[in-house]
Amino acid sequence: MQPTMMRYELTLTSLFRRAGELYAGTEIVSRNPDKSIDRKTYADFDRRARQLASALRRAGMNKGDRVATLCWNHHAHLEAYFGIPIAAGVLHTLNLRLHPDEIAFIATHARDRFIIVDSVLWPLFEKVRAKAHFEKVIVVRSADQPLPGGAVDYEAFIATGDPGDPLPALSEDDALGVCYTSGTTGKPKGVCYSHRAIALHSLAAGLADTLGVSRRDTVLPVVPMFHANAWGLPFACVMVGAKIVLPGPHLGAADLLDLFERERVTMAAGVPTIWLGILQALDAEPARYALTREMRMVVGGAAAPESMIRGFDKHGLRVVHAWGMTETAPLGTVSNLGPDADAWSDDERYAQRAKQGIASPFIELRAMSDRGPVPRDGTTPGELEVRGAWVAASYVEPCDEGADKWTDDGWFRTGDVVTLDASGCVKITDRTKDLIKSGGEWISSVDVENLIIGHPAVKEAAVIAVPHPKWDERPLAAVVVKEGATVTAEALRAFVAAKLAKYQVPDAFVFIDAIPKTSTGKFQKSELRERFKNHVW
Amino acid sequence: MQPTMMRYELTLTSLFRRAGELYAGTEIVSRNPDKSIDRKTYADFDRRARQLASALRRAGMNKGDRVATLCWNHHAHLEAYFGIPIAAGVLHTLNLRLHPDEIAFIATHARDRFIIVDSVLWPLFEKVRAKAHFEKVIVVRSADQPLPGGAVDYEAFIATGDPGDPLPALSEDDALGVCYTSGTTGKPKGVCYSHRAIALHSLAAGLADTLGVSRRDTVLPVVPMFHANAWGLPFACVMVGAKIVLPGPHLGAADLLDLFERERVTMAAGVPTIWLGILQALDAEPARYALTREMRMVVGGAAAPESMIRGFDKHGLRVVHAWGMTETAPLGTVSNLGPDADAWSDDERYAQRAKQGIASPFIELRAMSDRGPVPRDGTTPGELEVRGAWVAASYVEPCDEGADKWTDDGWFRTGDVVTLDASGCVKITDRTKDLIKSGGEWISSVDVENLIIGHPAVKEAAVIAVPHPKWDERPLAAVVVKEGATVTAEALRAFVAAKLAKYQVPDAFVFIDAIPKTSTGKFQKSELRERFKNHVW
């Protein structure tokens, strides 16, 4: 017996059309570079994305052609997120935090034909442009900025498009977009998402048990739209008709808190460093902002310290821990408490929420040691491997490296060291390259960091391996102290020694001004390792 | 540029494996025929469904072979829901409310090889068996019942299977199950679901904005597992790890309310006639049952009267209106209030909740009149047409009729007459065959029925078209009065006349003992039309 079901393509076009029909009045709010607020609706978005789609095709964009963006989070970037793929183009979000040479390398590797760039990023773009080739440069202008030479104004460009042009029929296996990973080693590597992968990812993000994105939500992605599709939130939000608030270039704690309050944000998403700044601002002035109660703050990109989760709870804000990578589109796991947790102690609940959660449906996980899959005991570490319906099987060609990222049986090696507990919950303990190998024992740098960050005087801390004549490697803690606070190395040592095995306690605590960070806001430990490689114990 | 994503099949096997890993301790509770309670866990379910899968393959079931069930809602039926498809078989749920000849026709048409049947349904099965051919009959025995001759005991059967047997690799386009529609005219017609359709349907049912099925839920499907896959809830519940409560053959209001209370049910699902009985029981003894606050009661299969929605709100229970058909797997629309509704009056909110809601992602709707798509004005009726990722494109062959159910451009004609409002919300006003054509005007039988049912003395009401010498057709209302209540035709006429145009008021109100119903609990208006076809006006 053969199934009698319709062949229906899982495309972004289907989600886009539906949103235009059902959510016409819902708002899309952007903060402009001059800090003024732009208000549009889904009806505007529907018309403008169609205009962009039409204009791109009229300008000669063919199916599969790459159109780059070099933009902050704002309505025009959202229009590009949809207007490019529904016109059969491939959205390529360039990471403006990379070095111009690296951006040029990526744009050239992807063979981007057109680019949409913010006028406030023009100085950066000029450095990129010198080393890459774009046929057409479309500029999203701030109110007060002139049109640079050789560029087309975004508004003038979309005005050449007709929103009534029919949208091309697409297959779910057509390319939708491409993102390059910003690894700290090697050349950037591209992941190309299909319409199907993004459609399924959007469904997964709307599940009540994952992020639960809903039409009743007002969602503010702090995570940039040039990082792993802003975790897929632009797609998921449009699928469900959520109100969307986009912060533009203004990612400071005060600016974000102001938007949270004014727009009654119910869900925001970003990396831990963003949230630490916001938590400090809230702690400093607890009564200043009237935020939505039980607002969800999705944390990913790096592990959220338990102290941060506890800290936000005091303000009635709920941290939701998630894990993913560019190679997983990125939603892999989300940490929500199950019904069992009702009977747990507060400490048990916080310990669970500090884990990264369980796999989404249609995502499979395993943690591998040299001896095969590790037991689900919550203590044995292994490298997290993943496969699933929105996981990369390879990188965009040509690619010299990367093949070793997939196992012979087709799983993606994440490079994350994790434990799995009996309930299947993942806890990231480290990156494989950041683990500290001390006298035959492995020490999780992340565990030690999260303890140190719990000290009231500490703003940030990174623990790295430093070569050691006797133990191979020993941990060194690089600590940033909060403004106005003081603490000694001895005090920090005593603080962590109470909760660690003796061999896990860093041999040195050194105080620095700031932890170096990657373009995605993660700690750049390679730089710290270089700096302290000749440390004298 | 080609997508670099993994090819990952959307199969029930993926959901099943994940549930066994993540939700081992979650309960599956069944009411036995003798009213005792059976308690199992997902770990039991995982083992037993694997045993069933293994046993079926060892017994000679090949890929694509149909295995029928003739069962109430209980754990063994759930095991069959998964054990058959993960073994590459096709689950065929037979509707025990049909005439034995019809069941035999359906089983023969589907060429069912094996059947799993409840011992309490053996008397029915014996009548079916005489006219159909099953190679193997597996009986789920109640505690006190002997094994019928020529049958295998279910427990003994699954004991022949090894839960460690590897599960076959499946394609998402493989057949998972088949359901036959119980139309009131013509031969039953089969719809065969693919693994992909059910996987996507499960994701859709887990969205926060549709049914929002969650691991924190305890779900009781009153809707039988032999009706449109119990609306897909068994699949969706296992996907998210919800606690499942199955009522067995005991569908009376007192039995259900007892289960709701004892098992702390958070979500139940069934047709309006079930809920009307439960509402009457709650109204009679409002303090008797301590139910979960904000328990959701999903209503589908027929339109829920607004008075019912209001009635349940008084008890703190929330009716969620949904629409679907066997041909749509069945989830098509769900009615949840959007954020706009916060500013509405109570009456406006109830009016909206009495509609069937908006289309799920990847489901498209349109309402067609003779002159093309009707405007979204909330008043112009048209026939609802649908297409999407879990919608049938045809019926199982051989099928003499049914081709006219699909339009030339590939949409399924539902036979439901609806209006669409500006927000895209569907309101079912009638079945095309139940519309009353009076002097060039169309009268919605459902609208008039829902008004009549709002009268405190009325238990049930069906409005039908009766031939009329002057007006072609005129409405006649067949009314069932509540036990102990009395009302006159004149009083009912006055009651509805206040809210209807004059031509919409039924010309006759006749009192009957009960509305005849189909096997799925819907009003069988064809029988009423036959009964009153010679009515003298």
PDB file of N, CA, C and O in Angstrom, chain A residues 1 3-6 8 18 21 66 172-173 192 196 206 208-209 214-216 336-338 342 359 364 376 390-391 393-394 410, chain B residues 1 3-6 8 18 21 66 172-173 192 196 206 208-209 214-216 336-338 342 359 364 376 390-391 393-394 410:
ATOM      1  N   MET A   1       0.844  -1.206   0.000  1.00  0.00           N
ATOM      2  CA  MET A   1       0.000   0.000   0.000  1.00  0.00           C
ATOM      3  C   MET A   1       0.874   1.249   0.000  1.00  0.00           C
ATOM      4  O   MET A   1       1.790   1.374   0.804  1.00  0.00           O
ATOM      5  N   PRO A   3       1.375   5.386   0.407  1.00  0.00           N
ATOM      6  CA  PRO A   3       0.729   6.557   1.015  1.00  0.00           C
ATOM      7  C   PRO A   3      -0.020   7.376  -0.037  1.00  0.00           C
ATOM      8  O   PRO A   3       0.413   7.460  -1.190  1.00  0.00           O
ATOM      9  N   THR A   4      -1.138   7.951   0.380  1.00  0.00           N
ATOM     10  CA  THR A   4      -1.964   8.742  -0.545  1.00  0.00           C
ATOM     11  C   THR A   4      -1.839  10.240  -0.268  1.00  0.00           C
ATOM     12  O   THR A   4      -2.720  11.012  -0.620  1.00  0.00           O
ATOM     13  N   MET A   5      -0.754  10.637   0.401  1.00  0.00           N
ATOM     14  CA  MET A   5      -0.640  12.028   0.821  1.00  0.00           C
ATOM     15  C   MET A   5      -0.144  12.929  -0.312  1.00  0.00           C
ATOM     16  O   MET A   5       0.546  12.489  -1.223  1.00  0.00           O
ATOM     17  N   MET A   6      -0.503  14.210  -0.208  1.00  0.00           N
ATOM     18  CA  MET A   6       0.014  15.206  -1.135  1.00  0.00           C
ATOM     19  C   MET A   6       1.523  15.330  -0.981  1.00  0.00           C
ATOM     20  O   MET A   6       2.052  15.204   0.116  1.00  0.00           O
ATOM     21  N   TYR A   8       3.919  17.963  -0.600  1.00  0.00           N
ATOM     22  CA  TYR A   8       3.862  19.383  -0.261  1.00  0.00           C
ATOM     23  C   TYR A   8       5.257  19.802   0.181  1.00  0.00           C
ATOM     24  O   TYR A   8       5.819  19.224   1.110  1.00  0.00           O
ATOM     25  N   ARG A  18       1.730  32.376   4.500  1.00  0.00           N
ATOM     26  CA  ARG A  18       0.775  32.213   5.591  1.00  0.00           C
ATOM     27  C   ARG A  18       0.855  33.390   6.562  1.00  0.00           C
ATOM     28  O   ARG A  18      -0.164  33.931   6.997  1.00  0.00           O
ATOM     29  N   GLU A  21      -0.922  36.398   5.372  1.00  0.00           N
ATOM     30  CA  GLU A  21      -2.380  36.257   5.418  1.00  0.00           C
ATOM     31  C   GLU A  21      -2.940  36.364   6.838  1.00  0.00           C
ATOM     32  O   GLU A  21      -4.035  36.863   7.044  1.00  0.00           O
ATOM     33  N   ARG A  66      23.925  33.766  -4.690  1.00  0.00           N
ATOM     34  CA  ARG A  66      24.081  34.236  -3.325  1.00  0.00           C
ATOM     35  C   ARG A  66      23.920  35.745  -3.240  1.00  0.00           C
ATOM     36  O   ARG A  66      24.506  36.492  -4.034  1.00  0.00           O
ATOM     37  N   GLU A 172      11.781  21.754  -1.526  1.00  0.00           N
ATOM     38  CA  GLU A 172      12.292  21.849  -0.168  1.00  0.00           C
ATOM     39  C   GLU A 172      13.791  21.562  -0.106  1.00  0.00           C
ATOM     40  O   GLU A 172      14.441  21.912   0.860  1.00  0.00           O
ATOM     41  N   ASP A 173      14.329  20.943  -1.133  1.00  0.00           N
ATOM     42  CA  ASP A 173      15.762  20.655  -1.155  1.00  0.00           C
ATOM     43  C   ASP A 173      16.582  21.769  -1.794  1.00  0.00           C
ATOM     44  O   ASP A 173      17.798  21.644  -1.932  1.00  0.00           O
ATOM     45  N   CYS A 192      25.429  25.212   4.236  1.00  0.00           N
ATOM     46  CA  CYS A 192      24.333  25.682   3.382  1.00  0.00           C
ATOM     47  C   CYS A 192      23.039  24.975   3.763  1.00  0.00           C
ATOM     48  O   CYS A 192      22.925  23.754   3.667  1.00  0.00           O
ATOM     49  N   ARG A 196      13.954  22.904   3.475  1.00  0.00           N
ATOM     50  CA  ARG A 196      13.412  21.875   4.359  1.00  0.00           C
ATOM     51  C   ARG A 196      14.006  21.979   5.767  1.00  0.00           C
ATOM     52  O   ARG A 196      13.280  21.930   6.764  1.00  0.00           O
ATOM     53  N   GLY A 206       9.094  26.135  17.619  1.00  0.00           N
ATOM     54  CA  GLY A 206       7.752  26.508  18.084  1.00  0.00           C
ATOM     55  C   GLY A 206       7.142  25.507  19.047  1.00  0.00           C
ATOM     56  O   GLY A 206       6.052  25.747  19.578  1.00  0.00           O
ATOM     57  N   ALA A 208       6.071  23.579  22.260  1.00  0.00           N
ATOM     58  CA  ALA A 208       5.884  24.019  23.642  1.00  0.00           C
ATOM     59  C   ALA A 208       7.062  23.589  24.514  1.00  0.00           C
ATOM     60  O   ALA A 208       7.415  24.287  25.465  1.00  0.00           O
ATOM     61  N   ASP A 209       7.699  22.461  24.187  1.00  0.00           N
ATOM     62  CA  ASP A 209       8.778  21.934  25.036  1.00  0.00           C
ATOM     63  C   ASP A 209      10.170  22.405  24.649  1.00  0.00           C
ATOM     64  O   ASP A 209      11.139  22.004  25.283  1.00  0.00           O
ATOM     65  N   SER A 214       5.619  31.751  20.129  1.00  0.00           N
ATOM     66  CA  SER A 214       4.163  31.814  19.945  1.00  0.00           C
ATOM     67  C   SER A 214       3.743  33.176  19.432  1.00  0.00           C
ATOM     68  O   SER A 214       4.457  34.173  19.597  1.00  0.00           O
ATOM     69  N   ARG A 215       2.560  33.237  18.828  1.00  0.00           N
ATOM     70  CA  ARG A 215       2.019  34.522  18.371  1.00  0.00           C
ATOM     71  C   ARG A 215       1.744  35.459  19.541  1.00  0.00           C
ATOM     72  O   ARG A 215       1.553  36.660  19.342  1.00  0.00           O
ATOM     73  N   ARG A 216       1.684  34.940  20.736  1.00  0.00           N
ATOM     74  CA  ARG A 216       1.488  35.795  21.906  1.00  0.00           C
ATOM     75  C   ARG A 216       2.810  36.360  22.416  1.00  0.00           C
ATOM     76  O   ARG A 216       2.824  37.162  23.353  1.00  0.00           O
ATOM     77  N   ASN A 336      14.423  22.554  29.590  1.00  0.00           N
ATOM     78  CA  ASN A 336      13.209  22.911  30.318  1.00  0.00           C
ATOM     79  C   ASN A 336      12.993  21.828  31.355  1.00  0.00           C
ATOM     80  O   ASN A 336      13.274  20.660  31.092  1.00  0.00           O
ATOM     81  N   LEU A 337      12.491  22.191  32.496  1.00  0.00           N
ATOM     82  CA  LEU A 337      12.281  21.181  33.536  1.00  0.00           C
ATOM     83  C   LEU A 337      11.075  20.328  33.189  1.00  0.00           C
ATOM     84  O   LEU A 337      10.039  20.835  32.752  1.00  0.00           O
ATOM     85  N   GLY A 338      11.204  19.037  33.385  1.00  0.00           N
ATOM     86  CA  GLY A 338      10.079  18.139  33.206  1.00  0.00           C
ATOM     87  C   GLY A 338       9.231  18.091  34.458  1.00  0.00           C
ATOM     88  O   GLY A 338       9.535  18.750  35.460  1.00  0.00           O
ATOM     89  N   ASP A 342       9.130  18.978  39.753  1.00  0.00           N
ATOM     90  CA  ASP A 342       8.252  19.582  40.758  1.00  0.00           C
ATOM     91  C   ASP A 342       8.592  19.082  42.161  1.00  0.00           C
ATOM     92  O   ASP A 342       8.354  19.775  43.151  1.00  0.00           O
ATOM     93  N   ALA A 359      17.626  16.651  23.638  1.00  0.00           N
ATOM     94  CA  ALA A 359      17.577  16.832  22.191  1.00  0.00           C
ATOM     95  C   ALA A 359      16.163  17.141  21.730  1.00  0.00           C
ATOM     96  O   ALA A 359      15.186  16.578  22.226  1.00  0.00           O
ATOM     97  N   GLU A 364      19.371  13.656  17.087  1.00  0.00           N
ATOM     98  CA  GLU A 364      19.909  12.556  17.890  1.00  0.00           C
ATOM     99  C   GLU A 364      21.284  12.914  18.403  1.00  0.00           C
ATOM    100  O   GLU A 364      22.076  13.502  17.679  1.00  0.00           O
ATOM    101  N   ARG A 376      25.261   6.941  30.504  1.00  0.00           N
ATOM    102  CA  ARG A 376      24.458   8.119  30.871  1.00  0.00           C
ATOM    103  C   ARG A 376      24.437   8.266  32.391  1.00  0.00           C
ATOM    104  O   ARG A 376      23.410   8.117  33.039  1.00  0.00           O
ATOM    105  N   TRP A 390      18.227  18.786  10.721  1.00  0.00           N
ATOM    106  CA  TRP A 390      18.766  20.100  10.337  1.00  0.00           C
ATOM    107  C   TRP A 390      20.245  20.201  10.760  1.00  0.00           C
ATOM    108  O   TRP A 390      20.702  21.227  11.246  1.00  0.00           O
ATOM    109  N   VAL A 391      20.955  19.103  10.496  1.00  0.00           N
ATOM    110  CA  VAL A 391      22.375  19.027  10.814  1.00  0.00           C
ATOM    111  C   VAL A 391      23.160  18.916   9.502  1.00  0.00           C
ATOM    112  O   VAL A 391      22.739  18.212   8.578  1.00  0.00           O
ATOM    113  N   ALA A 393      25.914  17.830   6.814  1.00  0.00           N
ATOM    114  CA  ALA A 393      26.597  16.587   6.453  1.00  0.00           C
ATOM    115  C   ALA A 393      27.993  16.868   5.911  1.00  0.00           C
ATOM    116  O   ALA A 393      28.795  15.950   5.739  1.00  0.00           O
ATOM    117  N   SER A 394      28.268  18.127   5.618  1.00  0.00           N
ATOM    118  CA  SER A 394      29.577  18.509   5.081  1.00  0.00           C
ATOM    119  C   SER A 394      29.628  20.029   5.069  1.00  0.00           C
ATOM    120  O   SER A 394      28.660  20.687   5.444  1.00  0.00           O
ATOM    121  N   GLY A 410      28.466   8.765   9.906  1.00  0.00           N
ATOM    122  CA  GLY A 410      27.660   9.911   9.508  1.00  0.00           C
ATOM    123  C   GLY A 410      27.212  10.869  10.595  1.00  0.00           C
ATOM    124  O   GLY A 410      26.313  11.675  10.376  1.00  0.00           O
TER     125      GLY A 410
ATOM    126  N   MET B   1      24.863  26.743  -5.552  1.00  0.00           N
ATOM    127  CA  MET B   1      25.271  26.190  -4.251  1.00  0.00           C
ATOM    128  C   MET B   1      24.249  25.167  -3.777  1.00  0.00           C
ATOM    129  O   MET B   1      23.061  25.442  -3.756  1.00  0.00           O
ATOM    130  N   PRO B   3      22.620  22.653  -0.864  1.00  0.00           N
ATOM    131  CA  PRO B   3      22.566  22.496   0.596  1.00  0.00           C
ATOM    132  C   PRO B   3      23.515  21.389   1.060  1.00  0.00           C
ATOM    133  O   PRO B   3      23.715  20.393   0.355  1.00  0.00           O
ATOM    134  N   THR B   4      24.088  21.586   2.237  1.00  0.00           N
ATOM    135  CA  THR B   4      25.049  20.607   2.775  1.00  0.00           C
ATOM    136  C   THR B   4      24.438  19.822   3.935  1.00  0.00           C
ATOM    137  O   THR B   4      25.157  19.292   4.771  1.00  0.00           O
ATOM    138  N   MET B   5      23.098  19.775   3.992  1.00  0.00           N
ATOM    139  CA  MET B   5      22.444  19.154   5.144  1.00  0.00           C
ATOM    140  C   MET B   5      22.378  17.629   5.012  1.00  0.00           C
ATOM    141  O   MET B   5      22.373  17.088   3.915  1.00  0.00           O
ATOM    142  N   MET B   6      22.305  16.979   6.160  1.00  0.00           N
ATOM    143  CA  MET B   6      22.098  15.533   6.180  1.00  0.00           C
ATOM    144  C   MET B   6      20.725  15.194   5.598  1.00  0.00           C
ATOM    145  O   MET B   6      19.763  15.935   5.778  1.00  0.00           O
ATOM    146  N   TYR B   8      17.920  13.169   6.488  1.00  0.00           N
ATOM    147  CA  TYR B   8      17.448  12.514   7.716  1.00  0.00           C
ATOM    148  C   TYR B   8      15.974  12.221   7.529  1.00  0.00           C
ATOM    149  O   TYR B   8      15.181  13.133   7.276  1.00  0.00           O
ATOM    150  N   ARG B  18      13.670   8.091  20.434  1.00  0.00           N
ATOM    151  CA  ARG B  18      13.957   9.221  21.307  1.00  0.00           C
ATOM    152  C   ARG B  18      13.126   9.159  22.591  1.00  0.00           C
ATOM    153  O   ARG B  18      13.626   9.384  23.691  1.00  0.00           O
ATOM    154  N   GLU B  21      14.454   6.788  25.080  1.00  0.00           N
ATOM    155  CA  GLU B  21      15.675   7.257  25.738  1.00  0.00           C
ATOM    156  C   GLU B  21      15.413   8.352  26.763  1.00  0.00           C
ATOM    157  O   GLU B  21      16.099   8.434  27.775  1.00  0.00           O
ATOM    158  N   ARG B  66      -0.512  -4.868   5.964  1.00  0.00           N
ATOM    159  CA  ARG B  66      -1.437  -4.229   6.878  1.00  0.00           C
ATOM    160  C   ARG B  66      -1.720  -5.116   8.090  1.00  0.00           C
ATOM    161  O   ARG B  66      -2.011  -6.314   7.945  1.00  0.00           O
ATOM    162  N   GLU B 172      10.924   8.127   4.861  1.00  0.00           N
ATOM    163  CA  GLU B 172       9.790   8.936   5.325  1.00  0.00           C
ATOM    164  C   GLU B 172       8.594   8.800   4.386  1.00  0.00           C
ATOM    165  O   GLU B 172       7.477   9.112   4.785  1.00  0.00           O
ATOM    166  N   ASP B 173       8.815   8.315   3.193  1.00  0.00           N
ATOM    167  CA  ASP B 173       7.704   8.142   2.258  1.00  0.00           C
ATOM    168  C   ASP B 173       7.077   6.756   2.350  1.00  0.00           C
ATOM    169  O   ASP B 173       6.162   6.428   1.581  1.00  0.00           O
ATOM    170  N   CYS B 192      -4.135   6.726   3.278  1.00  0.00           N
ATOM    171  CA  CYS B 192      -2.914   6.066   3.756  1.00  0.00           C
ATOM    172  C   CYS B 192      -1.851   7.121   4.071  1.00  0.00           C
ATOM    173  O   CYS B 192      -1.423   7.866   3.199  1.00  0.00           O
ATOM    174  N   ARG B 196       6.345  10.460   6.999  1.00  0.00           N
ATOM    175  CA  ARG B 196       6.596  11.901   6.940  1.00  0.00           C
ATOM    176  C   ARG B 196       5.377  12.712   7.388  1.00  0.00           C
ATOM    177  O   ARG B 196       5.498  13.644   8.184  1.00  0.00           O
ATOM    178  N   GLY B 206       2.514  19.810  18.491  1.00  0.00           N
ATOM    179  CA  GLY B 206       3.299  20.227  19.651  1.00  0.00           C
ATOM    180  C   GLY B 206       3.584  21.717  19.690  1.00  0.00           C
ATOM    181  O   GLY B 206       4.139  22.216  20.671  1.00  0.00           O
ATOM    182  N   ALA B 208       3.337  25.557  20.358  1.00  0.00           N
ATOM    183  CA  ALA B 208       2.683  26.314  21.427  1.00  0.00           C
ATOM    184  C   ALA B 208       1.374  26.933  20.946  1.00  0.00           C
ATOM    185  O   ALA B 208       0.437  27.080  21.734  1.00  0.00           O
ATOM    186  N   ASP B 209       1.289  27.263  19.664  1.00  0.00           N
ATOM    187  CA  ASP B 209       0.103  27.955  19.149  1.00  0.00           C
ATOM    188  C   ASP B 209      -0.976  27.024  18.610  1.00  0.00           C
ATOM    189  O   ASP B 209      -2.009  27.504  18.123  1.00  0.00           O
ATOM    190  N   SER B 214       2.774  18.856  25.486  1.00  0.00           N
ATOM    191  CA  SER B 214       4.061  19.025  26.171  1.00  0.00           C
ATOM    192  C   SER B 214       4.330  17.871  27.124  1.00  0.00           C
ATOM    193  O   SER B 214       3.413  17.179  27.567  1.00  0.00           O
ATOM    194  N   ARG B 215       5.606  17.694  27.462  1.00  0.00           N
ATOM    195  CA  ARG B 215       5.956  16.666  28.448  1.00  0.00           C
ATOM    196  C   ARG B 215       5.371  16.976  29.810  1.00  0.00           C
ATOM    197  O   ARG B 215       5.332  16.110  30.682  1.00  0.00           O
ATOM    198  N   ARG B 216       4.964  18.188  30.040  1.00  0.00           N
ATOM    199  CA  ARG B 216       4.323  18.537  31.314  1.00  0.00           C
ATOM    200  C   ARG B 216       2.835  18.211  31.297  1.00  0.00           C
ATOM    201  O   ARG B 216       2.152  18.376  32.305  1.00  0.00           O
ATOM    202  N   ASN B 336      -7.014  29.470  18.953  1.00  0.00           N
ATOM    203  CA  ASN B 336      -6.454  30.066  20.163  1.00  0.00           C
ATOM    204  C   ASN B 336      -6.535  31.572  19.987  1.00  0.00           C
ATOM    205  O   ASN B 336      -6.351  32.068  18.878  1.00  0.00           O
ATOM    206  N   LEU B 337      -6.785  32.279  21.052  1.00  0.00           N
ATOM    207  CA  LEU B 337      -6.876  33.725  20.923  1.00  0.00           C
ATOM    208  C   LEU B 337      -5.488  34.319  20.737  1.00  0.00           C
ATOM    209  O   LEU B 337      -4.536  33.931  21.412  1.00  0.00           O
ATOM    210  N   GLY B 338      -5.379  35.293  19.843  1.00  0.00           N
ATOM    211  CA  GLY B 338      -4.128  36.020  19.659  1.00  0.00           C
ATOM    212  C   GLY B 338      -4.039  37.158  20.656  1.00  0.00           C
ATOM    213  O   GLY B 338      -4.958  37.386  21.456  1.00  0.00           O
ATOM    214  N   ASP B 342      -6.820  40.421  23.874  1.00  0.00           N
ATOM    215  CA  ASP B 342      -6.750  40.965  25.231  1.00  0.00           C
ATOM    216  C   ASP B 342      -7.606  42.222  25.366  1.00  0.00           C
ATOM    217  O   ASP B 342      -8.075  42.540  26.459  1.00  0.00           O
ATOM    218  N   ALA B 359      -5.255  28.201  10.250  1.00  0.00           N
ATOM    219  CA  ALA B 359      -4.539  27.042   9.707  1.00  0.00           C
ATOM    220  C   ALA B 359      -3.204  26.857  10.410  1.00  0.00           C
ATOM    221  O   ALA B 359      -2.518  27.828  10.730  1.00  0.00           O
ATOM    222  N   GLU B 364      -2.700  24.962   4.086  1.00  0.00           N
ATOM    223  CA  GLU B 364      -3.272  26.126   3.399  1.00  0.00           C
ATOM    224  C   GLU B 364      -4.760  25.930   3.217  1.00  0.00           C
ATOM    225  O   GLU B 364      -5.210  24.827   2.889  1.00  0.00           O
ATOM    226  N   ARG B 376     -12.624  37.581   2.673  1.00  0.00           N
ATOM    227  CA  ARG B 376     -12.435  37.276   4.091  1.00  0.00           C
ATOM    228  C   ARG B 376     -13.198  38.285   4.933  1.00  0.00           C
ATOM    229  O   ARG B 376     -12.619  39.092   5.646  1.00  0.00           O
ATOM    230  N   TRP B 390       0.179  17.329   5.332  1.00  0.00           N
ATOM    231  CA  TRP B 390      -0.400  16.075   5.825  1.00  0.00           C
ATOM    232  C   TRP B 390      -1.853  15.933   5.351  1.00  0.00           C
ATOM    233  O   TRP B 390      -2.726  15.511   6.103  1.00  0.00           O
ATOM    234  N   VAL B 391      -2.049  16.307   4.083  1.00  0.00           N
ATOM    235  CA  VAL B 391      -3.371  16.233   3.479  1.00  0.00           C
ATOM    236  C   VAL B 391      -3.340  15.159   2.383  1.00  0.00           C
ATOM    237  O   VAL B 391      -2.367  15.046   1.639  1.00  0.00           O
ATOM    238  N   ALA B 393      -4.017  13.236  -1.069  1.00  0.00           N
ATOM    239  CA  ALA B 393      -4.100  13.618  -2.477  1.00  0.00           C
ATOM    240  C   ALA B 393      -5.058  12.702  -3.236  1.00  0.00           C
ATOM    241  O   ALA B 393      -5.415  12.980  -4.388  1.00  0.00           O
ATOM    242  N   SER B 394      -5.452  11.618  -2.610  1.00  0.00           N
ATOM    243  CA  SER B 394      -6.355  10.657  -3.238  1.00  0.00           C
ATOM    244  C   SER B 394      -6.774   9.647  -2.178  1.00  0.00           C
ATOM    245  O   SER B 394      -6.312   9.722  -1.038  1.00  0.00           O
ATOM    246  N   GLY B 410      -5.475  20.724  -7.414  1.00  0.00           N
ATOM    247  CA  GLY B 410      -4.883  19.886  -6.374  1.00  0.00           C
ATOM    248  C   GLY B 410      -5.280  20.163  -4.939  1.00  0.00           C
ATOM    249  O   GLY B 410      -4.617  19.716  -4.015  1.00  0.00           O
TER     250      GLY B 410
END
